[in-house]
PDB file of N, CA and C in Angstrom:
ATOM      1  N   MET A   1     240.565 -84.677  17.901  1.00 48.00           N
ATOM      2  CA  MET A   1     238.577 -85.074  18.681  1.00 48.00           C
ATOM      3  C   MET A   1     238.222 -83.957  19.845  1.00 48.00           C
ATOM      4  N   ALA A   2     237.331 -84.241  19.611  1.00 54.00           N
ATOM      5  CA  ALA A   2     236.395 -83.948  20.539  1.00 54.00           C
ATOM      6  C   ALA A   2     235.872 -84.218  22.120  1.00 54.00           C
ATOM      7  N   THR A   3     235.911 -83.626  22.833  1.00 52.00           N
ATOM      8  CA  THR A   3     235.508 -84.321  24.225  1.00 52.00           C
ATOM      9  C   THR A   3     234.380 -83.930  24.676  1.00 52.00           C
ATOM     10  N   SER A   4     233.288 -85.735  24.801  1.00 48.00           N
ATOM     11  CA  SER A   4     232.635 -85.296  25.344  1.00 48.00           C
ATOM     12  C   SER A   4     231.796 -84.681  26.879  1.00 48.00           C
ATOM     13  N   ALA A   5     231.271 -83.504  26.994  1.00 46.00           N
ATOM     14  CA  ALA A   5     230.823 -82.288  28.594  1.00 46.00           C
ATOM     15  C   ALA A   5     230.086 -83.374  29.144  1.00 46.00           C
ATOM     16  N   ILE A   6     229.477 -83.968  28.597  1.00 50.00           N
ATOM     17  CA  ILE A   6     228.616 -84.939  30.094  1.00 50.00           C
ATOM     18  C   ILE A   6     229.137 -86.349  30.488  1.00 50.00           C
ATOM     19  N   SER A   7     230.096 -87.019  29.189  1.00 51.00           N
ATOM     20  CA  SER A   7     230.294 -87.966  29.196  1.00 51.00           C
ATOM     21  C   SER A   7     232.370 -88.040  30.243  1.00 51.00           C
ATOM     22  N   GLY A   8     232.773 -87.129  29.013  1.00 58.00           N
ATOM     23  CA  GLY A   8     234.307 -86.941  29.660  1.00 58.00           C
ATOM     24  C   GLY A   8     235.202 -87.318  28.689  1.00 58.00           C
ATOM     25  N   LEU A   9     234.525 -88.633  28.040  1.00 63.00           N
ATOM     26  CA  LEU A   9     235.029 -89.611  26.208  1.00 63.00           C
ATOM     27  C   LEU A   9     235.116 -88.624  25.537  1.00 63.00           C
ATOM     28  N   LEU A  10     236.307 -89.384  24.839  1.00 72.00           N
ATOM     29  CA  LEU A  10     236.583 -88.907  23.234  1.00 72.00           C
ATOM     30  C   LEU A  10     234.777 -88.922  22.671  1.00 72.00           C
ATOM     31  N   ALA A  11     234.030 -88.520  22.047  1.00 81.00           N
ATOM     32  CA  ALA A  11     233.295 -88.119  20.955  1.00 81.00           C
ATOM     33  C   ALA A  11     233.758 -89.251  20.065  1.00 81.00           C
ATOM     34  N   LEU A  12     232.452 -90.081  19.276  1.00 86.00           N
ATOM     35  CA  LEU A  12     232.759 -91.323  18.469  1.00 86.00           C
ATOM     36  C   LEU A  12     232.496 -89.972  16.930  1.00 86.00           C
ATOM     37  N   SER A  13     233.095 -91.160  16.007  1.00 89.00           N
ATOM     38  CA  SER A  13     233.265 -90.736  14.804  1.00 89.00           C
ATOM     39  C   SER A  13     231.839 -91.496  13.852  1.00 89.00           C
ATOM     40  N   ALA A  14     231.684 -91.054  13.181  1.00 90.00           N
ATOM     41  CA  ALA A  14     229.794 -91.087  12.634  1.00 90.00           C
ATOM     42  C   ALA A  14     230.462 -92.851  12.758  1.00 90.00           C
ATOM     43  N   GLY A  15     231.274 -93.806  11.333  1.00 91.00           N
ATOM     44  CA  GLY A  15     231.938 -95.127  11.218  1.00 91.00           C
ATOM     45  C   GLY A  15     231.896 -95.795  13.593  1.00 91.00           C
ATOM     46  N   GLU A  16     232.379 -95.366  13.941  1.00 92.00           N
ATOM     47  CA  GLU A  16     232.742 -95.558  15.493  1.00 92.00           C
ATOM     48  C   GLU A  16     231.375 -96.043  15.963  1.00 92.00           C
ATOM     49  N   ALA A  17     229.882 -94.382  15.476  1.00 92.00           N
ATOM     50  CA  ALA A  17     229.184 -95.236  16.570  1.00 92.00           C
ATOM     51  C   ALA A  17     228.280 -96.015  16.185  1.00 92.00           C
ATOM     52  N   VAL A  18     228.330 -96.719  14.542  1.00 94.00           N
ATOM     53  CA  VAL A  18     227.571 -97.398  13.745  1.00 94.00           C
ATOM     54  C   VAL A  18     227.939 -99.130  14.161  1.00 94.00           C
ATOM     55  N   ALA A  19     228.904 -98.513  14.149  1.00 94.00           N
ATOM     56  CA  ALA A  19     229.881-100.145  14.888  1.00 94.00           C
ATOM     57  C   ALA A  19     229.228 -99.993  16.145  1.00 94.00           C
ATOM     58  N   LEU A  20     228.986 -99.414  17.241  1.00 93.00           N
ATOM     59  CA  LEU A  20     228.833 -99.850  18.009  1.00 93.00           C
ATOM     60  C   LEU A  20     227.507-100.755  18.316  1.00 93.00           C
ATOM     61  N   THR A  21     226.654 -99.587  17.606  1.00 94.00           N
ATOM     62  CA  THR A  21     225.210-100.265  17.840  1.00 94.00           C
ATOM     63  C   THR A  21     225.413-101.508  16.967  1.00 94.00           C
ATOM     64  N   LEU A  22     225.630-101.295  16.249  1.00 95.00           N
ATOM     65  CA  LEU A  22     225.585-102.824  14.808  1.00 95.00           C
ATOM     66  C   LEU A  22     226.127-103.746  16.336  1.00 95.00           C
ATOM     67  N   LEU A  23     227.147-103.647  17.244  1.00 94.00           N
ATOM     68  CA  LEU A  23     227.901-104.421  18.053  1.00 94.00           C
ATOM     69  C   LEU A  23     226.198-104.955  18.905  1.00 94.00           C
ATOM     70  N   ARG A  24     226.246-103.603  19.614  1.00 93.00           N
ATOM     71  CA  ARG A  24     225.338-104.011  20.529  1.00 93.00           C
ATOM     72  C   ARG A  24     223.687-104.945  19.722  1.00 93.00           C
ATOM     73  N   ASP A  25     223.492-104.320  18.995  1.00 94.00           N
ATOM     74  CA  ASP A  25     222.380-105.144  18.373  1.00 94.00           C
ATOM     75  C   ASP A  25     222.550-106.803  17.472  1.00 94.00           C
ATOM     76  N   GLY A  26     223.947-107.110  17.691  1.00 92.00           N
ATOM     77  CA  GLY A  26     223.936-108.314  18.131  1.00 92.00           C
ATOM     78  C   GLY A  26     224.669-108.990  16.352  1.00 92.00           C
ATOM     79  N   TYR A  27     224.673-107.925  15.648  1.00 94.00           N
ATOM     80  CA  TYR A  27     225.865-108.022  14.984  1.00 94.00           C
ATOM     81  C   TYR A  27     227.231-109.107  15.024  1.00 94.00           C
ATOM     82  N   THR A  28     227.369-109.962  14.030  1.00 92.00           N
ATOM     83  CA  THR A  28     229.410-110.494  14.464  1.00 92.00           C
ATOM     84  C   THR A  28     229.680-109.524  13.834  1.00 92.00           C
ATOM     85  N   GLN A  29     231.425-109.869  14.450  1.00 90.00           N
ATOM     86  CA  GLN A  29     232.439-108.875  14.122  1.00 90.00           C
ATOM     87  C   GLN A  29     232.542-109.076  12.606  1.00 90.00           C
ATOM     88  N   ARG A  30     232.064-109.839  11.999  1.00 92.00           N
ATOM     89  CA  ARG A  30     233.364-109.942  11.025  1.00 92.00           C
ATOM     90  C   ARG A  30     232.145-109.168   9.888  1.00 92.00           C
ATOM     91  N   THR A  31     230.745-108.936  10.208  1.00 94.00           N
ATOM     92  CA  THR A  31     229.923-107.686   9.715  1.00 94.00           C
ATOM     93  C   THR A  31     229.930-106.755  10.067  1.00 94.00           C
ATOM     94  N   VAL A  32     230.183-106.227  11.290  1.00 94.00           N
ATOM     95  CA  VAL A  32     231.094-105.042  11.311  1.00 94.00           C
ATOM     96  C   VAL A  32     232.335-104.522  11.233  1.00 94.00           C
ATOM     97  N   GLU A  33     233.133-105.551  10.697  1.00 94.00           N
ATOM     98  CA  GLU A  33     233.996-104.641  10.083  1.00 94.00           C
ATOM     99  C   GLU A  33     233.511-104.735   8.796  1.00 94.00           C
ATOM    100  N   ALA A  34     232.657-105.573   8.326  1.00 94.00           N
ATOM    101  CA  ALA A  34     232.645-105.241   6.652  1.00 94.00           C
ATOM    102  C   ALA A  34     231.937-104.126   6.540  1.00 94.00           C
ATOM    103  N   ARG A  35     230.991-103.039   7.501  1.00 94.00           N
ATOM    104  CA  ARG A  35     230.076-102.114   7.643  1.00 94.00           C
ATOM    105  C   ARG A  35     230.662-101.003   7.592  1.00 94.00           C
ATOM    106  N   THR A  36     231.948-101.148   8.157  1.00 93.00           N
ATOM    107  CA  THR A  36     232.465 -99.795   9.345  1.00 93.00           C
ATOM    108  C   THR A  36     233.819-100.144   8.437  1.00 93.00           C
ATOM    109  N   GLY A  37     234.628-101.026   8.560  1.00 93.00           N
ATOM    110  CA  GLY A  37     236.001-100.455   8.472  1.00 93.00           C
ATOM    111  C   GLY A  37     236.933-100.601   9.301  1.00 93.00           C
ATOM    112  N   ILE A  38     235.703-101.160  10.722  1.00 93.00           N
ATOM    113  CA  ILE A  38     236.438-101.131  12.073  1.00 93.00           C
ATOM    114  C   ILE A  38     237.364-102.502  12.402  1.00 93.00           C
ATOM    115  N   ALA A  39     238.662-102.925  12.758  1.00 92.00           N
ATOM    116  CA  ALA A  39     239.562-103.478  12.859  1.00 92.00           C
ATOM    117  C   ALA A  39     238.459-104.691  14.555  1.00 92.00           C
ATOM    118  N   PRO A  40     238.692-105.412  14.553  1.00 89.00           N
ATOM    119  CA  PRO A  40     238.150-105.947  15.565  1.00 89.00           C
ATOM    120  C   PRO A  40     238.075-105.881  16.742  1.00 89.00           C
ATOM    121  N   GLY A  41     239.631-105.672  16.828  1.00 89.00           N
ATOM    122  CA  GLY A  41     240.208-105.039  18.492  1.00 89.00           C
ATOM    123  C   GLY A  41     239.971-104.266  18.488  1.00 89.00           C
ATOM    124  N   ASP A  42     240.650-103.126  17.652  1.00 92.00           N
ATOM    125  CA  ASP A  42     239.843-101.956  18.412  1.00 92.00           C
ATOM    126  C   ASP A  42     237.942-101.283  18.427  1.00 92.00           C
ATOM    127  N   LEU A  43     237.077-102.666  18.019  1.00 93.00           N
ATOM    128  CA  LEU A  43     235.726-102.890  18.338  1.00 93.00           C
ATOM    129  C   LEU A  43     235.956-102.654  19.389  1.00 93.00           C
ATOM    130  N   TYR A  44     236.533-104.240  19.747  1.00 93.00           N
ATOM    131  CA  TYR A  44     236.488-104.003  21.261  1.00 93.00           C
ATOM    132  C   TYR A  44     236.804-102.680  21.912  1.00 93.00           C
ATOM    133  N   ARG A  45     237.471-102.559  21.815  1.00 93.00           N
ATOM    134  CA  ARG A  45     238.101-101.429  22.742  1.00 93.00           C
ATOM    135  C   ARG A  45     237.607-100.281  23.264  1.00 93.00           C
ATOM    136  N   LEU A  46     237.244 -99.912  22.212  1.00 93.00           N
ATOM    137  CA  LEU A  46     235.792 -98.661  21.781  1.00 93.00           C
ATOM    138  C   LEU A  46     234.131 -99.399  22.778  1.00 93.00           C
ATOM    139  N   ALA A  47     233.839-100.275  22.211  1.00 93.00           N
ATOM    140  CA  ALA A  47     233.137-101.138  23.284  1.00 93.00           C
ATOM    141  C   ALA A  47     233.467-100.699  24.624  1.00 93.00           C
ATOM    142  N   ALA A  48     234.315-101.786  25.445  1.00 92.00           N
ATOM    143  CA  ALA A  48     234.575-101.226  26.507  1.00 92.00           C
ATOM    144  C   ALA A  48     235.043 -99.997  26.726  1.00 92.00           C
ATOM    145  N   ARG A  49     235.825 -99.107  26.082  1.00 92.00           N
ATOM    146  CA  ARG A  49     235.427 -97.354  26.621  1.00 92.00           C
ATOM    147  C   ARG A  49     234.148 -96.880  26.375  1.00 92.00           C
ATOM    148  N   HIS A  50     233.229 -97.503  26.261  1.00 92.00           N
ATOM    149  CA  HIS A  50     231.750 -96.842  26.566  1.00 92.00           C
ATOM    150  C   HIS A  50     231.164 -97.654  26.542  1.00 92.00           C
ATOM    151  N   ASN A  51     230.762 -98.409  27.571  1.00 91.00           N
ATOM    152  CA  ASN A  51     230.444 -99.147  28.073  1.00 91.00           C
ATOM    153  C   ASN A  51     229.387-100.087  27.427  1.00 91.00           C
ATOM    154  N   ILE A  52     229.996-100.378  25.623  1.00 91.00           N
ATOM    155  CA  ILE A  52     228.882-101.396  25.636  1.00 91.00           C
ATOM    156  C   ILE A  52     228.954-102.180  24.923  1.00 91.00           C
ATOM    157  N   THR A  53     228.147-103.276  24.935  1.00 90.00           N
ATOM    158  CA  THR A  53     228.383-104.334  25.340  1.00 90.00           C
ATOM    159  C   THR A  53     227.465-105.551  24.228  1.00 90.00           C
ATOM    160  N   ALA A  54     227.631-106.688  23.782  1.00 92.00           N
ATOM    161  CA  ALA A  54     227.128-107.882  22.967  1.00 92.00           C
ATOM    162  C   ALA A  54     226.671-108.364  23.528  1.00 92.00           C
ATOM    163  N   PRO A  55     225.842-109.274  23.017  1.00 93.00           N
ATOM    164  CA  PRO A  55     224.339-109.961  23.533  1.00 93.00           C
ATOM    165  C   PRO A  55     225.535-111.228  24.062  1.00 93.00           C
ATOM    166  N   HIS A  56     224.989-111.667  25.706  1.00 91.00           N
ATOM    167  CA  HIS A  56     225.919-112.569  26.224  1.00 91.00           C
ATOM    168  C   HIS A  56     225.565-113.405  25.598  1.00 91.00           C
ATOM    169  N   GLY A  57     226.314-114.654  25.289  1.00 91.00           N
ATOM    170  CA  GLY A  57     226.014-116.065  25.056  1.00 91.00           C
ATOM    171  C   GLY A  57     225.922-115.786  23.374  1.00 91.00           C
ATOM    172  N   THR A  58     227.016-114.768  23.226  1.00 91.00           N
ATOM    173  CA  THR A  58     227.603-114.675  21.442  1.00 91.00           C
ATOM    174  C   THR A  58     229.348-114.602  21.797  1.00 91.00           C
ATOM    175  N   CYS A  59     229.973-115.275  21.160  1.00 89.00           N
ATOM    176  CA  CYS A  59     231.571-114.851  21.118  1.00 89.00           C
ATOM    177  C   CYS A  59     231.780-113.278  21.100  1.00 89.00           C
ATOM    178  N   GLU A  60     231.009-112.581  19.954  1.00 92.00           N
ATOM    179  CA  GLU A  60     231.077-110.782  20.395  1.00 92.00           C
ATOM    180  C   GLU A  60     231.536-111.132  21.847  1.00 92.00           C
ATOM    181  N   GLY A  61     230.408-111.147  22.362  1.00 92.00           N
ATOM    182  CA  GLY A  61     230.295-111.048  23.683  1.00 92.00           C
ATOM    183  C   GLY A  61     231.359-111.692  24.771  1.00 92.00           C
ATOM    184  N   HIS A  62     231.553-112.194  24.300  1.00 92.00           N
ATOM    185  CA  HIS A  62     232.733-113.243  25.255  1.00 92.00           C
ATOM    186  C   HIS A  62     234.180-112.088  24.464  1.00 92.00           C
ATOM    187  N   ASP A  63     233.955-111.669  23.926  1.00 91.00           N
ATOM    188  CA  ASP A  63     235.131-110.725  23.488  1.00 91.00           C
ATOM    189  C   ASP A  63     234.748-109.424  24.294  1.00 91.00           C
ATOM    190  N   CYS A  64     233.711-109.129  24.256  1.00 91.00           N
ATOM    191  CA  CYS A  64     233.538-107.815  25.590  1.00 91.00           C
ATOM    192  C   CYS A  64     233.829-108.324  26.795  1.00 91.00           C
ATOM    193  N   HIS A  65     233.616-108.536  27.088  1.00 91.00           N
ATOM    194  CA  HIS A  65     233.866-109.281  28.935  1.00 91.00           C
ATOM    195  C   HIS A  65     236.079-109.400  28.614  1.00 91.00           C
ATOM    196  N   GLU A  66     236.133-109.849  27.545  1.00 91.00           N
ATOM    197  CA  GLU A  66     237.570-109.976  27.239  1.00 91.00           C
ATOM    198  C   GLU A  66     238.382-108.387  27.763  1.00 91.00           C
ATOM    199  N   ALA A  67     237.910-107.689  26.520  1.00 92.00           N
ATOM    200  CA  ALA A  67     238.283-106.400  26.410  1.00 92.00           C
ATOM    201  C   ALA A  67     238.365-105.542  28.010  1.00 92.00           C
ATOM    202  N   ARG A  68     236.884-105.797  29.149  1.00 92.00           N
ATOM    203  CA  ARG A  68     237.075-105.351  29.757  1.00 92.00           C
ATOM    204  C   ARG A  68     237.996-105.360  31.185  1.00 92.00           C
ATOM    205  N   GLY A  69     238.594-107.263  30.889  1.00 92.00           N
ATOM    206  CA  GLY A  69     239.403-107.527  30.872  1.00 92.00           C
ATOM    207  C   GLY A  69     238.708-108.672  32.754  1.00 92.00           C
ATOM    208  N   GLU A  70     237.607-109.013  32.648  1.00 90.00           N
ATOM    209  CA  GLU A  70     236.848-109.262  33.164  1.00 90.00           C
ATOM    210  C   GLU A  70     236.152-111.170  32.574  1.00 90.00           C
ATOM    211  N   ASP A  71     235.958-111.872  34.555  1.00 91.00           N
ATOM    212  CA  ASP A  71     236.143-112.875  33.609  1.00 91.00           C
ATOM    213  C   ASP A  71     234.074-113.344  32.212  1.00 91.00           C
ATOM    214  N   PRO A  72     234.897-113.471  31.190  1.00 90.00           N
ATOM    215  CA  PRO A  72     233.309-114.007  30.590  1.00 90.00           C
ATOM    216  C   PRO A  72     232.197-114.740  31.151  1.00 90.00           C
ATOM    217  N   CYS A  73     231.388-114.231  30.996  1.00 91.00           N
ATOM    218  CA  CYS A  73     230.217-115.260  32.113  1.00 91.00           C
ATOM    219  C   CYS A  73     229.745-116.839  31.461  1.00 91.00           C
ATOM    220  N   GLY A  74     229.103-117.392  31.756  1.00 90.00           N
ATOM    221  CA  GLY A  74     228.732-119.048  31.770  1.00 90.00           C
ATOM    222  C   GLY A  74     228.565-118.547  30.418  1.00 90.00           C
ATOM    223  N   PRO A  75     227.408-118.300  29.724  1.00 92.00           N
ATOM    224  CA  PRO A  75     226.651-118.539  28.011  1.00 92.00           C
ATOM    225  C   PRO A  75     227.759-118.191  27.221  1.00 92.00           C
ATOM    226  N   CYS A  76     228.722-117.383  27.594  1.00 91.00           N
ATOM    227  CA  CYS A  76     229.449-116.207  26.793  1.00 91.00           C
ATOM    228  C   CYS A  76     230.776-117.854  26.180  1.00 91.00           C
ATOM    229  N   GLU A  77     230.772-118.151  27.300  1.00 92.00           N
ATOM    230  CA  GLU A  77     232.488-119.005  27.606  1.00 92.00           C
ATOM    231  C   GLU A  77     231.630-120.152  27.144  1.00 92.00           C
ATOM    232  N   LEU A  78     230.366-120.753  26.603  1.00 93.00           N
ATOM    233  CA  LEU A  78     230.280-121.628  26.307  1.00 93.00           C
ATOM    234  C   LEU A  78     230.183-121.089  24.310  1.00 93.00           C
ATOM    235  N   ALA A  79     229.621-120.797  23.839  1.00 92.00           N
ATOM    236  CA  ALA A  79     229.847-119.975  22.956  1.00 92.00           C
ATOM    237  C   ALA A  79     231.016-119.841  22.547  1.00 92.00           C
ATOM    238  N   ARG A  80     231.668-119.332  22.957  1.00 91.00           N
ATOM    239  CA  ARG A  80     233.544-119.376  22.518  1.00 91.00           C
ATOM    240  C   ARG A  80     233.716-120.758  22.079  1.00 91.00           C
ATOM    241  N   ALA A  81     233.438-121.607  23.599  1.00 92.00           N
ATOM    242  CA  ALA A  81     233.829-123.143  22.626  1.00 92.00           C
ATOM    243  C   ALA A  81     233.423-123.695  21.639  1.00 92.00           C
ATOM    244  N   ARG A  82     232.209-123.577  21.771  1.00 91.00           N
ATOM    245  CA  ARG A  82     231.599-123.758  20.489  1.00 91.00           C
ATOM    246  C   ARG A  82     232.036-123.431  18.843  1.00 91.00           C
ATOM    247  N   ALA A  83     232.739-122.228  19.365  1.00 90.00           N
ATOM    248  CA  ALA A  83     233.149-121.979  17.940  1.00 90.00           C
ATOM    249  C   ALA A  83     234.612-122.644  17.514  1.00 90.00           C
ATOM    250  N   VAL A  84     235.601-122.292  19.068  1.00 90.00           N
ATOM    251  CA  VAL A  84     236.448-122.613  18.520  1.00 90.00           C
ATOM    252  C   VAL A  84     236.475-124.882  18.379  1.00 90.00           C
ATOM    253  N   SER A  85     235.233-125.172  18.898  1.00 92.00           N
ATOM    254  CA  SER A  85     234.922-126.981  18.116  1.00 92.00           C
ATOM    255  C   SER A  85     235.049-126.672  16.989  1.00 92.00           C
ATOM    256  N   ARG A  86     233.899-125.686  16.457  1.00 90.00           N
ATOM    257  CA  ARG A  86     233.492-125.278  15.016  1.00 90.00           C
ATOM    258  C   ARG A  86     234.840-125.152  13.576  1.00 90.00           C
ATOM    259  N   ALA A  87     235.525-124.241  14.293  1.00 89.00           N
ATOM    260  CA  ALA A  87     236.256-124.547  13.817  1.00 89.00           C
ATOM    261  C   ALA A  87     237.850-125.343  13.181  1.00 89.00           C
ATOM    262  N   LEU A  88     238.007-126.127  14.197  1.00 89.00           N
ATOM    263  CA  LEU A  88     238.788-127.416  14.593  1.00 89.00           C
ATOM    264  C   LEU A  88     238.068-128.368  13.722  1.00 89.00           C
ATOM    265  N   ALA A  89     236.695-128.538  14.148  1.00 88.00           N
ATOM    266  CA  ALA A  89     236.529-129.166  12.478  1.00 88.00           C
ATOM    267  C   ALA A  89     236.260-129.031  11.633  1.00 88.00           C
ATOM    268  N   GLN A  90     235.951-127.756  11.332  1.00 86.00           N
ATOM    269  CA  GLN A  90     236.531-127.509   9.637  1.00 86.00           C
ATOM    270  C   GLN A  90     237.747-127.221   9.229  1.00 86.00           C
ATOM    271  N   GLN A  91     238.976-127.050  10.724  1.00 84.00           N
ATOM    272  CA  GLN A  91     239.604-127.448   9.827  1.00 84.00           C
ATOM    273  C   GLN A  91     240.294-128.676   9.643  1.00 84.00           C
ATOM    274  N   ARG A  92     240.181-129.462  10.603  1.00 80.00           N
ATOM    275  CA  ARG A  92     239.939-131.502  10.453  1.00 80.00           C
ATOM    276  C   ARG A  92     239.315-131.721   9.313  1.00 80.00           C
ATOM    277  N   ARG A  93     238.310-131.180   8.558  1.00 78.00           N
ATOM    278  CA  ARG A  93     237.485-131.565   7.054  1.00 78.00           C
ATOM    279  C   ARG A  93     238.436-131.442   5.722  1.00 78.00           C
ATOM    280  N   LYS A  94     239.632-130.059   5.978  1.00 79.00           N
ATOM    281  CA  LYS A  94     239.972-129.291   5.467  1.00 79.00           C
ATOM    282  C   LYS A  94     241.097-130.361   4.529  1.00 79.00           C
ATOM    283  N   ILE A  95     241.659-131.663   5.740  1.00 74.00           N
ATOM    284  CA  ILE A  95     242.562-132.578   5.503  1.00 74.00           C
ATOM    285  C   ILE A  95     242.480-133.186   4.106  1.00 74.00           C
ATOM    286  N   PRO A  96     243.187-133.542   3.411  1.00 77.00           N
ATOM    287  CA  PRO A  96     242.845-134.180   1.326  1.00 77.00           C
ATOM    288  C   PRO A  96     242.074-136.261   2.904  1.00 77.00           C
ATOM    289  N   ALA A  97     241.396-136.738   2.021  1.00 73.00           N
ATOM    290  CA  ALA A  97     241.222-137.891   2.372  1.00 73.00           C
ATOM    291  C   ALA A  97     242.526-138.616   2.161  1.00 73.00           C
ATOM    292  N   ALA A  98     243.328-139.058   1.642  1.00 73.00           N
ATOM    293  CA  ALA A  98     243.568-139.543   1.291  1.00 73.00           C
ATOM    294  C   ALA A  98     245.516-139.470   2.408  1.00 73.00           C
ATOM    295  N   LEU A  99     245.535-138.756   3.002  1.00 73.00           N
ATOM    296  CA  LEU A  99     245.950-138.107   4.215  1.00 73.00           C
ATOM    297  C   LEU A  99     245.561-139.023   5.651  1.00 73.00           C
ATOM    298  N   ARG A 100     244.030-138.874   5.339  1.00 71.00           N
ATOM    299  CA  ARG A 100     243.334-138.903   6.728  1.00 71.00           C
ATOM    300  C   ARG A 100     243.598-140.996   6.938  1.00 71.00           C
ATOM    301  N   THR A 101     243.585-140.762   5.509  1.00 76.00           N
ATOM    302  CA  THR A 101     243.457-143.023   5.214  1.00 76.00           C
ATOM    303  C   THR A 101     244.499-143.270   6.055  1.00 76.00           C
ATOM    304  N   ARG A 102     246.116-142.698   5.402  1.00 75.00           N
ATOM    305  CA  ARG A 102     247.497-142.612   5.869  1.00 75.00           C
ATOM    306  C   ARG A 102     247.113-142.327   7.408  1.00 75.00           C
ATOM    307  N   HIS A 103     247.106-141.404   7.808  1.00 72.00           N
ATOM    308  CA  HIS A 103     247.079-141.299   9.423  1.00 72.00           C
ATOM    309  C   HIS A 103     246.432-141.805  10.040  1.00 72.00           C
ATOM    310  N   ALA A 104     245.155-142.432   9.756  1.00 75.00           N
ATOM    311  CA  ALA A 104     243.940-143.682  10.472  1.00 75.00           C
ATOM    312  C   ALA A 104     244.984-145.022  10.654  1.00 75.00           C
ATOM    313  N   ALA A 105     245.752-145.393   9.277  1.00 75.00           N
ATOM    314  CA  ALA A 105     246.436-146.819   9.131  1.00 75.00           C
ATOM    315  C   ALA A 105     247.204-146.564   9.636  1.00 75.00           C
ATOM    316  N   CYS A 106     248.096-145.089  10.574  1.00 75.00           N
ATOM    317  CA  CYS A 106     249.437-145.721  11.407  1.00 75.00           C
ATOM    318  C   CYS A 106     248.962-146.128  12.771  1.00 75.00           C
ATOM    319  N   ALA A 107     248.391-144.705  12.672  1.00 73.00           N
ATOM    320  CA  ALA A 107     247.372-144.940  14.187  1.00 73.00           C
ATOM    321  C   ALA A 107     247.256-146.728  14.501  1.00 73.00           C
ATOM    322  N   ARG A 108     246.506-147.107  13.599  1.00 72.00           N
ATOM    323  CA  ARG A 108     246.195-149.367  14.195  1.00 72.00           C
ATOM    324  C   ARG A 108     246.886-149.478  13.904  1.00 72.00           C
ATOM    325  N   ARG A 109     248.274-149.063  13.135  1.00 72.00           N
ATOM    326  CA  ARG A 109     249.988-150.451  13.237  1.00 72.00           C
ATOM    327  C   ARG A 109     250.083-149.906  14.744  1.00 72.00           C
ATOM    328  N   LYS A 110     249.957-148.647  15.024  1.00 70.00           N
ATOM    329  CA  LYS A 110     250.899-148.384  16.614  1.00 70.00           C
ATOM    330  C   LYS A 110     249.935-148.665  17.984  1.00 70.00           C
ATOM    331  N   ALA A 111     248.892-148.747  17.341  1.00 69.00           N
ATOM    332  CA  ALA A 111     247.584-149.805  18.317  1.00 69.00           C
ATOM    333  C   ALA A 111     248.246-151.644  18.614  1.00 69.00           C
ATOM    334  N   VAL A 112     248.509-151.505  17.314  1.00 68.00           N
ATOM    335  CA  VAL A 112     248.266-152.965  17.260  1.00 68.00           C
ATOM    336  C   VAL A 112     250.051-153.364  17.647  1.00 68.00           C
ATOM    337  N   THR A 113     250.832-152.654  17.921  1.00 65.00           N
ATOM    338  CA  THR A 113     252.557-152.849  17.867  1.00 65.00           C
ATOM    339  C   THR A 113     252.258-152.984  19.686  1.00 65.00           C
ATOM    340  N   ARG A 114     251.309-152.039  20.252  1.00 58.00           N
ATOM    341  CA  ARG A 114     251.855-151.283  21.641  1.00 58.00           C
ATOM    342  C   ARG A 114     251.222-152.956  22.827  1.00 58.00           C
TER     343      ARG A 114
END
């Protein structure tokens, strides 16, 4: 790979440049990966190396903070917390109703015996 005379960084391929532009413009990591084929881990390391950030207040912004080794800002931290809680709620909804009912019945029995 060629090195840029201006910045001293490795030159970007076309796919990497497109991926960084999409990230900067607020596209999700899933969209960036689908369009460019660059894995999320590589994307955030590349963004940190070239000082590109995703919009603050997004999960991608949180991941950019982490890739640079800094504490996330407040809006990015809230976005990550919302995404994690949404994923956990979706996981709970995947539990069949029969198992949820059985689990609730066991919890009620434990509460009565305590």
